[in-house]
């Protein structure tokens, strides 16, 4: 993961925390997004592991960590596909309701089946 001005647009959208820009880039260029899968995954994990509101020690995101998580999550999901995306934890409800149908309009049954199975195994995970 290389934080610099010459980065691919999808990485810059995640770094700046622009959800609408990230979604536009993903929807218009899924193959272009997937091409940067490794960098997106590294950035997603760095953001997911950081405390909310923190600043990036390596300059991987700009300002305080806020909307960056949802941008990184959307890009990461687009790269890994519906089957693996449905198994991710810590997916905010509003994000799931709004973004998942945009990313995977034909694969929504996958989320229903996977989330139902996860809930049946552990009902305490009510967010499923």
PDB file of C-alpha atoms in Angstrom:
ATOM      1  CA  UNK A   1       0.000   0.000   0.000  1.00  0.00           C
ATOM      2  CA  UNK A   2       1.580   3.218  -1.169  1.00  0.00           C
ATOM      3  CA  UNK A   3      -0.004   6.474   0.002  1.00  0.00           C
ATOM      4  CA  UNK A   4       0.825   9.040  -2.675  1.00  0.00           C
ATOM      5  CA  UNK A   5      -0.821  11.397  -5.141  1.00  0.00           C
ATOM      6  CA  UNK A   6      -0.264   8.962  -8.033  1.00  0.00           C
ATOM      7  CA  UNK A   7      -2.471   6.289  -6.454  1.00  0.00           C
ATOM      8  CA  UNK A   8      -5.390   4.727  -8.332  1.00  0.00           C
ATOM      9  CA  UNK A   9      -8.631   6.729  -7.983  1.00  0.00           C
ATOM     10  CA  UNK A  10     -10.372   4.031  -5.906  1.00  0.00           C
ATOM     11  CA  UNK A  11      -7.610   4.147  -3.286  1.00  0.00           C
ATOM     12  CA  UNK A  12      -7.739   7.942  -3.203  1.00  0.00           C
ATOM     13  CA  UNK A  13     -11.524   7.804  -2.701  1.00  0.00           C
ATOM     14  CA  UNK A  14     -11.028   5.517   0.298  1.00  0.00           C
ATOM     15  CA  UNK A  15      -8.223   7.663   1.692  1.00  0.00           C
ATOM     16  CA  UNK A  16     -10.279  10.839   1.458  1.00  0.00           C
ATOM     17  CA  UNK A  17     -13.419   9.186   2.847  1.00  0.00           C
ATOM     18  CA  UNK A  18     -15.646   9.941  -0.137  1.00  0.00           C
ATOM     19  CA  UNK A  19     -18.366   7.259  -0.174  1.00  0.00           C
ATOM     20  CA  UNK A  20     -20.216   8.583  -3.229  1.00  0.00           C
ATOM     21  CA  UNK A  21     -16.975   8.825  -5.202  1.00  0.00           C
ATOM     22  CA  UNK A  22     -15.967   5.320  -4.134  1.00  0.00           C
ATOM     23  CA  UNK A  23     -19.351   3.874  -5.129  1.00  0.00           C
ATOM     24  CA  UNK A  24     -19.236   5.636  -8.502  1.00  0.00           C
ATOM     25  CA  UNK A  25     -15.754   4.281  -9.186  1.00  0.00           C
ATOM     26  CA  UNK A  26     -16.785   0.769  -8.148  1.00  0.00           C
ATOM     27  CA  UNK A  27     -19.988   0.761 -10.195  1.00  0.00           C
ATOM     28  CA  UNK A  28     -18.354   2.146 -13.329  1.00  0.00           C
ATOM     29  CA  UNK A  29     -15.174   0.110 -13.145  1.00  0.00           C
ATOM     30  CA  UNK A  30     -15.486  -3.103 -11.129  1.00  0.00           C
ATOM     31  CA  UNK A  31     -12.556  -4.622 -13.067  1.00  0.00           C
ATOM     32  CA  UNK A  32     -10.437  -1.546 -12.368  1.00  0.00           C
ATOM     33  CA  UNK A  33     -11.262  -1.792  -8.695  1.00  0.00           C
ATOM     34  CA  UNK A  34     -10.438  -5.510  -8.596  1.00  0.00           C
ATOM     35  CA  UNK A  35      -7.093  -4.801 -10.239  1.00  0.00           C
ATOM     36  CA  UNK A  36      -6.044  -3.076  -7.009  1.00  0.00           C
ATOM     37  CA  UNK A  37      -7.367  -5.848  -4.773  1.00  0.00           C
ATOM     38  CA  UNK A  38      -4.173  -6.280  -2.772  1.00  0.00           C
ATOM     39  CA  UNK A  39      -3.802  -2.558  -1.994  1.00  0.00           C
ATOM     40  CA  UNK A  40      -7.519  -2.254  -1.195  1.00  0.00           C
ATOM     41  CA  UNK A  41      -7.346  -5.241   1.177  1.00  0.00           C
ATOM     42  CA  UNK A  42      -4.320  -3.786   2.976  1.00  0.00           C
ATOM     43  CA  UNK A  43      -6.004  -0.402   3.324  1.00  0.00           C
ATOM     44  CA  UNK A  44      -9.274  -2.020   4.471  1.00  0.00           C
ATOM     45  CA  UNK A  45      -7.486  -4.017   7.186  1.00  0.00           C
ATOM     46  CA  UNK A  46      -5.503  -0.956   8.338  1.00  0.00           C
ATOM     47  CA  UNK A  47      -8.708   1.070   8.614  1.00  0.00           C
ATOM     48  CA  UNK A  48     -10.712  -1.749  10.221  1.00  0.00           C
ATOM     49  CA  UNK A  49      -8.025  -2.275  12.864  1.00  0.00           C
ATOM     50  CA  UNK A  50      -7.711   1.424  13.756  1.00  0.00           C
ATOM     51  CA  UNK A  51      -9.801   3.005  16.523  1.00  0.00           C
ATOM     52  CA  UNK A  52     -12.617   5.273  15.328  1.00  0.00           C
ATOM     53  CA  UNK A  53     -11.449   8.857  15.014  1.00  0.00           C
ATOM     54  CA  UNK A  54      -7.756   8.002  14.885  1.00  0.00           C
ATOM     55  CA  UNK A  55      -5.313   9.517  12.448  1.00  0.00           C
ATOM     56  CA  UNK A  56      -3.240   7.340  10.184  1.00  0.00           C
ATOM     57  CA  UNK A  57       0.339   7.074  11.406  1.00  0.00           C
ATOM     58  CA  UNK A  58       1.509   6.279   7.863  1.00  0.00           C
ATOM     59  CA  UNK A  59      -0.723   8.739   6.024  1.00  0.00           C
ATOM     60  CA  UNK A  60      -2.913   5.971   4.603  1.00  0.00           C
ATOM     61  CA  UNK A  61      -6.071   8.047   5.117  1.00  0.00           C
ATOM     62  CA  UNK A  62      -6.590  11.779   5.406  1.00  0.00           C
ATOM     63  CA  UNK A  63      -7.732  13.384   8.620  1.00  0.00           C
ATOM     64  CA  UNK A  64      -9.597  11.508  11.316  1.00  0.00           C
ATOM     65  CA  UNK A  65     -10.917   8.044  10.550  1.00  0.00           C
ATOM     66  CA  UNK A  66     -14.616   8.503   9.923  1.00  0.00           C
ATOM     67  CA  UNK A  67     -16.330   7.627   6.643  1.00  0.00           C
ATOM     68  CA  UNK A  68     -13.207   5.866   5.436  1.00  0.00           C
ATOM     69  CA  UNK A  69     -14.350   2.518   6.864  1.00  0.00           C
ATOM     70  CA  UNK A  70     -17.461   2.357   4.700  1.00  0.00           C
ATOM     71  CA  UNK A  71     -15.491   3.352   1.597  1.00  0.00           C
ATOM     72  CA  UNK A  72     -12.883   0.697   2.314  1.00  0.00           C
ATOM     73  CA  UNK A  73     -15.567  -1.879   3.114  1.00  0.00           C
ATOM     74  CA  UNK A  74     -17.412  -1.231  -0.167  1.00  0.00           C
ATOM     75  CA  UNK A  75     -14.211  -1.464  -2.228  1.00  0.00           C
ATOM     76  CA  UNK A  76     -13.098  -4.598  -0.373  1.00  0.00           C
ATOM     77  CA  UNK A  77     -16.491  -6.274  -0.843  1.00  0.00           C
ATOM     78  CA  UNK A  78     -16.443  -5.453  -4.551  1.00  0.00           C
ATOM     79  CA  UNK A  79     -13.077  -7.173  -4.836  1.00  0.00           C
ATOM     80  CA  UNK A  80     -13.893 -10.335  -2.905  1.00  0.00           C
ATOM     81  CA  UNK A  81     -17.371 -11.052  -4.280  1.00  0.00           C
ATOM     82  CA  UNK A  82     -20.729 -11.791  -2.676  1.00  0.00           C
ATOM     83  CA  UNK A  83     -19.890 -15.196  -1.128  1.00  0.00           C
ATOM     84  CA  UNK A  84     -16.926 -13.902   0.854  1.00  0.00           C
ATOM     85  CA  UNK A  85     -18.470 -10.474   1.481  1.00  0.00           C
ATOM     86  CA  UNK A  86     -21.474 -12.108   3.165  1.00  0.00           C
ATOM     87  CA  UNK A  87     -19.115 -13.691   5.701  1.00  0.00           C
ATOM     88  CA  UNK A  88     -17.543 -10.391   6.779  1.00  0.00           C
ATOM     89  CA  UNK A  89     -18.301  -9.224  10.303  1.00  0.00           C
ATOM     90  CA  UNK A  90     -18.841  -5.658  11.525  1.00  0.00           C
ATOM     91  CA  UNK A  91     -20.978  -4.598   8.574  1.00  0.00           C
ATOM     92  CA  UNK A  92     -23.051  -1.626   9.754  1.00  0.00           C
ATOM     93  CA  UNK A  93     -26.812  -2.049   9.240  1.00  0.00           C
ATOM     94  CA  UNK A  94     -27.387   1.173   7.292  1.00  0.00           C
ATOM     95  CA  UNK A  95     -24.415   0.307   5.060  1.00  0.00           C
ATOM     96  CA  UNK A  96     -25.800  -3.191   4.446  1.00  0.00           C
ATOM     97  CA  UNK A  97     -29.238  -1.842   3.571  1.00  0.00           C
ATOM     98  CA  UNK A  98     -27.962   0.809   1.170  1.00  0.00           C
ATOM     99  CA  UNK A  99     -24.690  -0.377  -0.322  1.00  0.00           C
ATOM    100  CA  UNK A 100     -24.937  -4.174  -0.565  1.00  0.00           C
ATOM    101  CA  UNK A 101     -27.917  -4.014  -2.976  1.00  0.00           C
ATOM    102  CA  UNK A 102     -25.918  -1.597  -5.142  1.00  0.00           C
ATOM    103  CA  UNK A 103     -22.824  -3.809  -5.132  1.00  0.00           C
ATOM    104  CA  UNK A 104     -24.575  -7.158  -5.535  1.00  0.00           C
ATOM    105  CA  UNK A 105     -28.069  -6.629  -6.974  1.00  0.00           C
ATOM    106  CA  UNK A 106     -28.293 -10.176  -8.349  1.00  0.00           C
ATOM    107  CA  UNK A 107     -26.559 -11.896  -5.447  1.00  0.00           C
ATOM    108  CA  UNK A 108     -28.725 -10.706  -2.539  1.00  0.00           C
ATOM    109  CA  UNK A 109     -29.984 -14.270  -1.895  1.00  0.00           C
ATOM    110  CA  UNK A 110     -26.390 -15.200  -1.044  1.00  0.00           C
ATOM    111  CA  UNK A 111     -26.469 -12.717   1.849  1.00  0.00           C
ATOM    112  CA  UNK A 112     -29.805 -14.044   3.072  1.00  0.00           C
ATOM    113  CA  UNK A 113     -28.584 -17.655   3.082  1.00  0.00           C
ATOM    114  CA  UNK A 114     -25.167 -16.922   4.635  1.00  0.00           C
ATOM    115  CA  UNK A 115     -26.481 -14.463   7.256  1.00  0.00           C
ATOM    116  CA  UNK A 116     -29.336 -16.806   8.178  1.00  0.00           C
ATOM    117  CA  UNK A 117     -26.891 -19.673   8.658  1.00  0.00           C
ATOM    118  CA  UNK A 118     -24.590 -17.531  10.780  1.00  0.00           C
ATOM    119  CA  UNK A 119     -27.517 -16.352  12.894  1.00  0.00           C
ATOM    120  CA  UNK A 120     -28.781 -19.907  13.410  1.00  0.00           C
ATOM    121  CA  UNK A 121     -25.353 -20.973  14.620  1.00  0.00           C
ATOM    122  CA  UNK A 122     -25.085 -18.001  16.990  1.00  0.00           C
ATOM    123  CA  UNK A 123     -28.319 -16.107  17.703  1.00  0.00           C
ATOM    124  CA  UNK A 124     -26.412 -13.678  19.885  1.00  0.00           C
ATOM    125  CA  UNK A 125     -25.074 -12.241  16.657  1.00  0.00           C
ATOM    126  CA  UNK A 126     -28.393 -10.432  16.232  1.00  0.00           C
ATOM    127  CA  UNK A 127     -26.897  -8.076  13.636  1.00  0.00           C
ATOM    128  CA  UNK A 128     -27.145 -10.902  11.091  1.00  0.00           C
TER     129      UNK A 128
END
